[in-house]
Coordinates of N, CA and C in Angstrom, one line a residue:
X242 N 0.8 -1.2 0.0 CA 0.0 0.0 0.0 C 0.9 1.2 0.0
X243 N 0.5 2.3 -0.7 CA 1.1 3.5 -0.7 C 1.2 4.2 0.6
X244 N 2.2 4.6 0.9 CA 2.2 5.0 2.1 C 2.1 7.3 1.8
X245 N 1.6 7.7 2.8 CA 1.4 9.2 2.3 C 2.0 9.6 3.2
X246 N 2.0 11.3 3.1 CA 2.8 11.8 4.1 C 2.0 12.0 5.2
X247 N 1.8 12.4 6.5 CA 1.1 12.8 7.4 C 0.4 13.8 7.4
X248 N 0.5 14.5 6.9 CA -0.6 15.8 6.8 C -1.6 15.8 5.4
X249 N -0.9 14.7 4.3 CA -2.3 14.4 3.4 C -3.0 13.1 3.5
X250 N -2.6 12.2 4.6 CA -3.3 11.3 4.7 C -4.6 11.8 5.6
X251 N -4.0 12.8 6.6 CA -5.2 13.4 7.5 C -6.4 13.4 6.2
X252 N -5.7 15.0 6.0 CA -6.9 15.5 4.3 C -7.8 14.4 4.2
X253 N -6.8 13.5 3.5 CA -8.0 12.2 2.7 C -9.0 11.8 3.8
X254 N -8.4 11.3 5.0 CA -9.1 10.8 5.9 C -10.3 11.6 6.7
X255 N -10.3 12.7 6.7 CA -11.1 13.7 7.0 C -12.2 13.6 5.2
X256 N -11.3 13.4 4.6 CA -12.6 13.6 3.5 C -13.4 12.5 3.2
X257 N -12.2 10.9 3.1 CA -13.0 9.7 3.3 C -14.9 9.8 4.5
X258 N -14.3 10.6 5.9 CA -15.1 10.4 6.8 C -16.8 11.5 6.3
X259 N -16.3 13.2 5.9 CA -17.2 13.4 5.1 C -18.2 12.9 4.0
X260 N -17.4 11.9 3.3 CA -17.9 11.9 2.1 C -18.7 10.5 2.4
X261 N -18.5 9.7 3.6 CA -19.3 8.6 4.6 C -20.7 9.2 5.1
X262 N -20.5 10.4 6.1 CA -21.8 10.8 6.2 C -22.9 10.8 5.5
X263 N -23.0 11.3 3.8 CA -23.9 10.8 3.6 C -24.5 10.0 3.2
X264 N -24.1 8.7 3.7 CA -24.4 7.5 3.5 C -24.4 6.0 4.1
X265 N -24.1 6.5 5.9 CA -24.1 5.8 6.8 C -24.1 6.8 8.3
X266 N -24.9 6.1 9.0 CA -25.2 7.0 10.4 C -24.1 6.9 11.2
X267 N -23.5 5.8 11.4 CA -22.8 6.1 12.2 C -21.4 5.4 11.5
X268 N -19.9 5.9 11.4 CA -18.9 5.9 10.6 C -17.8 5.3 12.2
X269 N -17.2 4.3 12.1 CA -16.3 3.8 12.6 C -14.8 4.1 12.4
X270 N -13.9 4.5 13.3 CA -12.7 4.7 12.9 C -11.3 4.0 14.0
X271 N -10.9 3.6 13.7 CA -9.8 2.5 14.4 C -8.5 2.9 14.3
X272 N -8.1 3.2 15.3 CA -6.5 3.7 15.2 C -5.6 2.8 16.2
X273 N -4.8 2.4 15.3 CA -3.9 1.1 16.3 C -2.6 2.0 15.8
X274 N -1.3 0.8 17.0 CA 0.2 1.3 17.2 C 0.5 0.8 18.1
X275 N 1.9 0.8 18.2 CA 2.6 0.8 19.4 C 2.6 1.3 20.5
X276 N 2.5 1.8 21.8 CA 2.4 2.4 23.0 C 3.4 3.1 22.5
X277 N 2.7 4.4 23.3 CA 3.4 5.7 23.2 C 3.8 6.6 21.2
X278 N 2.4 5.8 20.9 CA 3.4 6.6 19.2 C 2.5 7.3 18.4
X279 N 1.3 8.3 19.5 CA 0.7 8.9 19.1 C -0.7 9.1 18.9
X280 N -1.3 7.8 19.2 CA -2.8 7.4 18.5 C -3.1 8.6 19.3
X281 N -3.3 8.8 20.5 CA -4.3 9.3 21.2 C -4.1 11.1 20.5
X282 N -3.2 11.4 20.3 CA -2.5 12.8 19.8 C -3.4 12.5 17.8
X283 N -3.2 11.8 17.5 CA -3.9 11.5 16.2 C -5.7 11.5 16.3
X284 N -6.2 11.1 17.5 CA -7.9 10.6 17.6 C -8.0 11.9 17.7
X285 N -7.6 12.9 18.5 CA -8.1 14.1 19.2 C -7.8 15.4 17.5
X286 N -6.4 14.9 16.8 CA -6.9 15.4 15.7 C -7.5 15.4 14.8
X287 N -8.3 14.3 14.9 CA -9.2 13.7 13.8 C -10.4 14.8 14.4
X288 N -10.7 14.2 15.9 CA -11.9 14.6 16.4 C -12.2 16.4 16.0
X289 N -10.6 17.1 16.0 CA -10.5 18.5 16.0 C -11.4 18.5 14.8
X290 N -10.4 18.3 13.9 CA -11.1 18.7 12.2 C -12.7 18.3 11.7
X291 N -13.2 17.4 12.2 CA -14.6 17.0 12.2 C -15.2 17.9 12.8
X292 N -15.1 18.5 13.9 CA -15.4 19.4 14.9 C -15.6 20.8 13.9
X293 N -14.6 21.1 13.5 CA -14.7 22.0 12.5 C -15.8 22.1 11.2
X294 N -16.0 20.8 10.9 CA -17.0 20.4 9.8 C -18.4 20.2 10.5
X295 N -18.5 20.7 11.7 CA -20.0 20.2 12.5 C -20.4 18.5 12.2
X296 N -19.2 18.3 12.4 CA -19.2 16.5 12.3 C -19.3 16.2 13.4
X297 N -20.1 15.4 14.4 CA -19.6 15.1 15.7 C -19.1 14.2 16.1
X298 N -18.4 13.6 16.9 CA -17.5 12.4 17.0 C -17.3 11.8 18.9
X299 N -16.7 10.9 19.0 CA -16.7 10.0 20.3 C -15.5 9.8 20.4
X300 N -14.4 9.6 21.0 CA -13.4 9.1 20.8 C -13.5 8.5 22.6
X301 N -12.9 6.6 21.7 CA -12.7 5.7 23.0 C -11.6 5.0 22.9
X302 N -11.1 5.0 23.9 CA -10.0 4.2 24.4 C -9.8 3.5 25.0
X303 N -9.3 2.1 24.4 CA -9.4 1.0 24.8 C -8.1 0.3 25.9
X304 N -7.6 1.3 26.5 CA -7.4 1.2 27.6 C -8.4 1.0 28.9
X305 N -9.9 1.5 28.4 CA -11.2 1.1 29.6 C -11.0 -0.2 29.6
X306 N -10.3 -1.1 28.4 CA -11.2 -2.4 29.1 C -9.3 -3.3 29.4
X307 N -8.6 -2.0 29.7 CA -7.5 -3.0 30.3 C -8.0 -3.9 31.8
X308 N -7.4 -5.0 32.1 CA -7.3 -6.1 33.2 C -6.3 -6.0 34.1
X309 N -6.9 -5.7 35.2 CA -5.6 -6.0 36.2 C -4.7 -6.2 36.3
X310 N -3.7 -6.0 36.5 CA -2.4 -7.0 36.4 C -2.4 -8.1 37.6
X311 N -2.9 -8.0 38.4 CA -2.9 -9.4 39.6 C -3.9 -10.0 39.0
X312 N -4.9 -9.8 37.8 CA -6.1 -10.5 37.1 C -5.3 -11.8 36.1
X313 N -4.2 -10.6 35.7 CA -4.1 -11.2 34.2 C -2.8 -12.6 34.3
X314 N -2.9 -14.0 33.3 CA -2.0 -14.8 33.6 C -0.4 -14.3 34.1
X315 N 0.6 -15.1 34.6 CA 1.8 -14.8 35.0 C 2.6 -14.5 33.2
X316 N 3.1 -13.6 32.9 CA 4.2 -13.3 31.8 C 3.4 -13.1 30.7
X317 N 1.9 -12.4 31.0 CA 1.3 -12.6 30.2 C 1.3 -11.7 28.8
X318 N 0.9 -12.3 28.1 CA 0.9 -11.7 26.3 C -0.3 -10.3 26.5
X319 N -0.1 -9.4 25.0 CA -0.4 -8.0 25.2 C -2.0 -8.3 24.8
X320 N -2.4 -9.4 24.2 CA -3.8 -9.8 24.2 C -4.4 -10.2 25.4
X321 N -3.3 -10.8 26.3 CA -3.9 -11.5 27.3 C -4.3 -10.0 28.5
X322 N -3.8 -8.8 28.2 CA -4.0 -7.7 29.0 C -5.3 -7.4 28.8
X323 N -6.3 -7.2 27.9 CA -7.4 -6.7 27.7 C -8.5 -7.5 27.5
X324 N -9.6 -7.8 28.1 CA -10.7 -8.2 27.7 C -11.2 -8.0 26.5
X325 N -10.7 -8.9 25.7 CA -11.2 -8.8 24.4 C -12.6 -8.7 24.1
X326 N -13.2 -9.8 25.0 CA -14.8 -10.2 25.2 C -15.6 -9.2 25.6
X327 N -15.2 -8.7 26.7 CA -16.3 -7.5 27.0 C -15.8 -6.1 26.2
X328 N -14.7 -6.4 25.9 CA -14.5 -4.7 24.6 C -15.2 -4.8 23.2
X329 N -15.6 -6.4 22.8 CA -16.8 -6.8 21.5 C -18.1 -6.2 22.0
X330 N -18.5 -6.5 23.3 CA -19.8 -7.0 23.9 C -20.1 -5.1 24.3
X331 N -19.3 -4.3 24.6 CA -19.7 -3.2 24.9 C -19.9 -2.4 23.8
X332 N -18.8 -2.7 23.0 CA -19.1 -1.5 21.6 C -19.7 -2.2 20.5
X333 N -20.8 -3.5 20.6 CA -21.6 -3.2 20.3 C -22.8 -2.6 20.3
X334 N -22.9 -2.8 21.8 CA -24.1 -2.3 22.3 C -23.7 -0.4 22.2
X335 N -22.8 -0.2 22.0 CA -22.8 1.5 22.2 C -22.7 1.9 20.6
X336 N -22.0 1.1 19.5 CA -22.8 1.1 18.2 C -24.3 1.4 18.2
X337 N -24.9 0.6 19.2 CA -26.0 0.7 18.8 C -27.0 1.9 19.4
X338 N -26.5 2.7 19.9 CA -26.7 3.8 20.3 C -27.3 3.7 22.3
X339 N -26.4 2.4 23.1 CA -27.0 2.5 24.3 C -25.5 2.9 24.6
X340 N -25.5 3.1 26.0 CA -24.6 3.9 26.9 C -23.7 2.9 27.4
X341 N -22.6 2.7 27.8 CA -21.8 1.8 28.1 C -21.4 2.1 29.7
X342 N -20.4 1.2 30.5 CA -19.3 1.6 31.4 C -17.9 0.9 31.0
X343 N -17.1 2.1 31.3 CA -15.6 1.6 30.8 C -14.8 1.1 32.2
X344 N -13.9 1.2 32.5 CA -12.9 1.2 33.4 C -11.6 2.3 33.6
X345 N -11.8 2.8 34.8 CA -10.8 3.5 35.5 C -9.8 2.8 35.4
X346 N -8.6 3.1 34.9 CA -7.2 2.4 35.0 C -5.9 3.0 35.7
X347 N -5.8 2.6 37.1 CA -4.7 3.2 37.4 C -3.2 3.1 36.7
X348 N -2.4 4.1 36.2 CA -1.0 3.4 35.7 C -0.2 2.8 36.3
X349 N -0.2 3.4 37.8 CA 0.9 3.7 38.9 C 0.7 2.2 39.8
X350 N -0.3 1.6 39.3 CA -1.0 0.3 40.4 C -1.0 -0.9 39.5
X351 N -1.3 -0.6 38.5 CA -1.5 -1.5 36.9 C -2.9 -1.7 37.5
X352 N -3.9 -1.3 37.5 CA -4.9 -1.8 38.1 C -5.9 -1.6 37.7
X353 N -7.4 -1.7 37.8 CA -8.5 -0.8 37.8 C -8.8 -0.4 38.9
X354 N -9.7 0.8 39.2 CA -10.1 1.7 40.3 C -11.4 1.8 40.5
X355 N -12.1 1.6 39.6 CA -13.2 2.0 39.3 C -13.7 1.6 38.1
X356 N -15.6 2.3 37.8 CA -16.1 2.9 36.5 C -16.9 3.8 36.5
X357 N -16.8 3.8 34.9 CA -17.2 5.3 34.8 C -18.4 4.9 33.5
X358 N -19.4 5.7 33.9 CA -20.5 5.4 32.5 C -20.1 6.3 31.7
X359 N -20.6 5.5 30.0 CA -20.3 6.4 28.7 C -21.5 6.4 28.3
X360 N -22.4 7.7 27.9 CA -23.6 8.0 27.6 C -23.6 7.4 26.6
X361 N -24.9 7.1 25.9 CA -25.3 7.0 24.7 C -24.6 8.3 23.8
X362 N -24.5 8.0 22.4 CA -23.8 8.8 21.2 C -24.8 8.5 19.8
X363 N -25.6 9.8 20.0 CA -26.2 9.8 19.1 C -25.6 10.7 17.3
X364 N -23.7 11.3 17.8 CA -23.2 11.4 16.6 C -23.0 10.8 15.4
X365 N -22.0 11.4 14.9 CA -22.0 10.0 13.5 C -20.5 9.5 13.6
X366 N -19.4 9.8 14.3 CA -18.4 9.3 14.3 C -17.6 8.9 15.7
X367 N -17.5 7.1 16.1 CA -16.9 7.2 17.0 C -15.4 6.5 16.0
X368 N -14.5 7.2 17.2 CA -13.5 7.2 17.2 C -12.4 6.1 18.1
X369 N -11.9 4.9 17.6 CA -11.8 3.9 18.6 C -10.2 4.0 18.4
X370 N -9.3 3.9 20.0 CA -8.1 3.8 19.7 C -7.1 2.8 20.7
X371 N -6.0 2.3 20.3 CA -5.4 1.5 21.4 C -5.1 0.7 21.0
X372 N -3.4 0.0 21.6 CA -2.6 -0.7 21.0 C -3.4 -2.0 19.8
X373 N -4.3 -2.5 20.8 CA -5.2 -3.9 19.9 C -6.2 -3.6 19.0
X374 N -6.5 -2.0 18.7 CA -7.7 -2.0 18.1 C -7.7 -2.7 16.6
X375 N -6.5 -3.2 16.1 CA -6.7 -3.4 14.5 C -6.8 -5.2 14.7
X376 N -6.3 -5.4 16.2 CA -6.0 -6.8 16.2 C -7.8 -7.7 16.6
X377 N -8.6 -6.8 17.1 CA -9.8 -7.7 16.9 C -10.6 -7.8 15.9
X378 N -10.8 -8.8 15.3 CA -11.6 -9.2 14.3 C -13.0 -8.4 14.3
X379 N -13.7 -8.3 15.4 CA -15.2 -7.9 14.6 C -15.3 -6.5 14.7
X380 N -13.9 -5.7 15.5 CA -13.7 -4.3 15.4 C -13.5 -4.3 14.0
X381 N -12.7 -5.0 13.2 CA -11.6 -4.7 12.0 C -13.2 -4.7 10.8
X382 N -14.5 -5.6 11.0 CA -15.0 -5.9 10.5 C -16.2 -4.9 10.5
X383 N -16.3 -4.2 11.6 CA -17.0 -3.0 11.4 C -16.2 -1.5 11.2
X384 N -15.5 -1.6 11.1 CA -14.7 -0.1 11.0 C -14.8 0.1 9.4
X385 N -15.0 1.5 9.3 CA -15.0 1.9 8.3 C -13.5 2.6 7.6
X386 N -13.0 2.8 8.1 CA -11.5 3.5 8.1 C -10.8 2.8 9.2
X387 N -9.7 2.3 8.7 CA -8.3 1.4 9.6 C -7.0 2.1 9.4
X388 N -6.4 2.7 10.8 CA -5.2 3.5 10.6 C -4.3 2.7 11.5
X389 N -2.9 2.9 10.9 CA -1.9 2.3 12.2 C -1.1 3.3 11.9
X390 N -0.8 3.8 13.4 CA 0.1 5.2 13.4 C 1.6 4.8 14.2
X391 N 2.3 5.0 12.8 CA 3.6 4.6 13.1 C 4.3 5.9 13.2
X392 N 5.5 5.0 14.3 CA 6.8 6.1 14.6 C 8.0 5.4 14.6
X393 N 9.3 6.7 14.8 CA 10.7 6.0 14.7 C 10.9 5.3 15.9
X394 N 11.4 4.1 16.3 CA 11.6 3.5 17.5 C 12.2 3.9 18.5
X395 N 13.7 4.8 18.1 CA 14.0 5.3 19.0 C 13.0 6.7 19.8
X396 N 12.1 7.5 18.8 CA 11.5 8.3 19.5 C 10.8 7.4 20.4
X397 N 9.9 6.7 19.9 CA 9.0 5.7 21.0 C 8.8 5.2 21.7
X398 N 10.6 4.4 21.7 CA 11.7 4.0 23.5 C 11.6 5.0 23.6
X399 N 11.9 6.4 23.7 CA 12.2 7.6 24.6 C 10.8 7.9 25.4
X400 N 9.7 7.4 24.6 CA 8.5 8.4 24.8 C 7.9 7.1 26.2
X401 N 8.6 5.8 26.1 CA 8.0 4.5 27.0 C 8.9 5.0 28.1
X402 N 9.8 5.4 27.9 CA 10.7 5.1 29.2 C 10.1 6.5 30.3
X403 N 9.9 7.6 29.1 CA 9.1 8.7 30.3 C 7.5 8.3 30.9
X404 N 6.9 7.7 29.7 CA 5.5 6.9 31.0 C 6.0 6.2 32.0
X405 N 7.1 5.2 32.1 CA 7.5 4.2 32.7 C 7.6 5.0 34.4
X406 N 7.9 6.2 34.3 CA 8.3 7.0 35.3 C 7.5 7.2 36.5
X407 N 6.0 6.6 35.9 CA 4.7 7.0 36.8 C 4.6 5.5 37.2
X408 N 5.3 4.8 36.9 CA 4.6 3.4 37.8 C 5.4 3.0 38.8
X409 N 4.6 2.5 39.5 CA 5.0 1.8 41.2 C 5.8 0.4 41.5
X410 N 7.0 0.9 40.3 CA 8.1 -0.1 40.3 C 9.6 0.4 40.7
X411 N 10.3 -0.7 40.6 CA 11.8 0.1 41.2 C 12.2 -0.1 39.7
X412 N 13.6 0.7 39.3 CA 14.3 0.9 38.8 C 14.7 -0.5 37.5
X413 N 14.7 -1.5 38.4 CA 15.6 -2.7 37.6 C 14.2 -3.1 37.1
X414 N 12.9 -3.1 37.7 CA 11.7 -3.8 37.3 C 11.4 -3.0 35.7
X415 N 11.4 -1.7 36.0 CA 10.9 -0.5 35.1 C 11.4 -1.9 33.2
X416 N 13.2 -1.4 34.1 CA 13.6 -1.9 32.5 C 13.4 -3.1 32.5
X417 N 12.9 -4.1 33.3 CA 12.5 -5.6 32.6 C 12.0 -5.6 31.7
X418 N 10.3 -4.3 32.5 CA 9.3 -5.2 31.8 C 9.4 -4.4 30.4
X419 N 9.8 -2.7 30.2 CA 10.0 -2.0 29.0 C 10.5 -3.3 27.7
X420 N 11.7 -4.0 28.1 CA 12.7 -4.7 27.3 C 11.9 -6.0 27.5
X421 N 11.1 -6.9 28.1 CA 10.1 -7.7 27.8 C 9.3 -7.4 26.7
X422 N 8.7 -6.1 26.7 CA 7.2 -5.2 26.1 C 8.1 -5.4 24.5
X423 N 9.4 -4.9 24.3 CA 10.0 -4.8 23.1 C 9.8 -6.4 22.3
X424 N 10.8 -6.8 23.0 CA 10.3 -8.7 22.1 C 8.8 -9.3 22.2
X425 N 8.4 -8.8 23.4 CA 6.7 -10.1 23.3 C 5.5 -8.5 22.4
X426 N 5.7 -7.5 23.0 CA 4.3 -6.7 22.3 C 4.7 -6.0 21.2
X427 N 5.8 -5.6 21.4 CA 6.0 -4.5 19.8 C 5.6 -5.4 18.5
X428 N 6.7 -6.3 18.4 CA 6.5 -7.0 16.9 C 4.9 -7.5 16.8
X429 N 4.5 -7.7 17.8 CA 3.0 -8.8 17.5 C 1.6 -7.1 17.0
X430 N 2.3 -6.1 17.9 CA 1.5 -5.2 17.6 C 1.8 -4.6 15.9
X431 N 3.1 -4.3 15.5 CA 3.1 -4.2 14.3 C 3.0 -4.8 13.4
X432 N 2.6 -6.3 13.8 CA 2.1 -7.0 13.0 C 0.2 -7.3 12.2
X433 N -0.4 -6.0 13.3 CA -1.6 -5.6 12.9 C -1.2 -4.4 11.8
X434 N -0.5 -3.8 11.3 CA 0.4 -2.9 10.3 C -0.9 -3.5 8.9
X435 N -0.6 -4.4 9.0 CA -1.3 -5.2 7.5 C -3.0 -4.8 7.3
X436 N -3.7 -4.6 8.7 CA -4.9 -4.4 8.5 C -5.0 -3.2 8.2
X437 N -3.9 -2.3 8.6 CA -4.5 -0.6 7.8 C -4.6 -0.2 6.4
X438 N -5.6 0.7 6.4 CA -5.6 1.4 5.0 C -4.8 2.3 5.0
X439 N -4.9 2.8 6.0 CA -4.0 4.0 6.3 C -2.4 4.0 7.4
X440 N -1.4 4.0 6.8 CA -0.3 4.4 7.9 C 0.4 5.6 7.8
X441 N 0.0 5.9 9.0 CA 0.5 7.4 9.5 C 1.9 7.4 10.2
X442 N 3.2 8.5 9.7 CA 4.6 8.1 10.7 C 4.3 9.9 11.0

């Protein structure tokens, strides 16, 4: 696939999503990547430019339906971190215009804390983002637009090791699990790369 530069794939993608409205109520958009390489900095500019076009939009992040870490198996895989099941089972029901509950996620605890309700969205565009979004099947199957927003590695170690800062680990833990996250999540996450229409660096 041709790859564009970053500021005309927006264009298209902002125009793809206009040129959707008239012809579907509600327009899906899926933004996957690596941790720390932007998606959430990319959904909010998607959301900006729509905003501008009196387009209205949702943006969710699928960090609500991360799992405990004392939940999840021992060494576990980056799929095994998120409820795949209840992240299908929620966004359909909020596809279908009912109101959801996500999850509070502490970083500092790996934990959940809480929930929080998500109203019903009677917009036309939700916005879905987070490391797995390209990796579940009936997300990939309802999305109307598939982006994977890529970066240079070394910016992206730089940008993990400053999240790393907020969690409730010592020093030697920090870089385990960072240099674990490198061989077991990165390659498996960039291996959702293939489902995009769109990659953004």
């Amino acid at each position: 696939m041709e790859l564009h530069t970053y500021k005309r794939s927006v264009e298209e993608i902002i125009k793809r999503i206009t040129d959707l409205t008239f012809s579907k109520d509600k327009i899906v958009i899926l933004i996957g990547g690596c941790a720390r390489s932007g998606k959430t900095t990319l959904a909010n500019e998607l959301a900006a430019e729509l905003n501008n076009k009196q387009i209205s939009s949702q943006i969710i992040n699928l960090d609500g339906w991360l799992i405990s870490k004392d939940q999840r198996p021992l060494n576990s895989k980056v799929y095994e971190r998120f409820d795949y099941t209840e992240i299908v089972n929620s966004l359909r029901l909020y596809l279908q215009g009912k109101g959801i509950k996500v999850y509070k996620y502490d970083i500092k605890s790996c934990s959940r804390i809480g929930e929080e309700e998500l109203p019903s969205f009677t917009g036309k565009v939700v916005i879905i983002e987070g490391v797995i979004a390209l990796d579940i099947p009936w997300l990939r199957e309802r999305a109307d637009i598939t982006i994977f927003k890529d970066i240079n590695d070394d910016i992206r170690k730089q940008r993990l090791k400053e999240y790393f800062k907020n969690r409730s680990m010592d020093e030697t833990e920090k870089i385990k699990t960072i240099e674990e996250r490198e061989l077991e999540e990165v390659p498996y996450i960039k291996a959702t790369k293939e489902y995009a229409q769109y990659i953004l660096k």
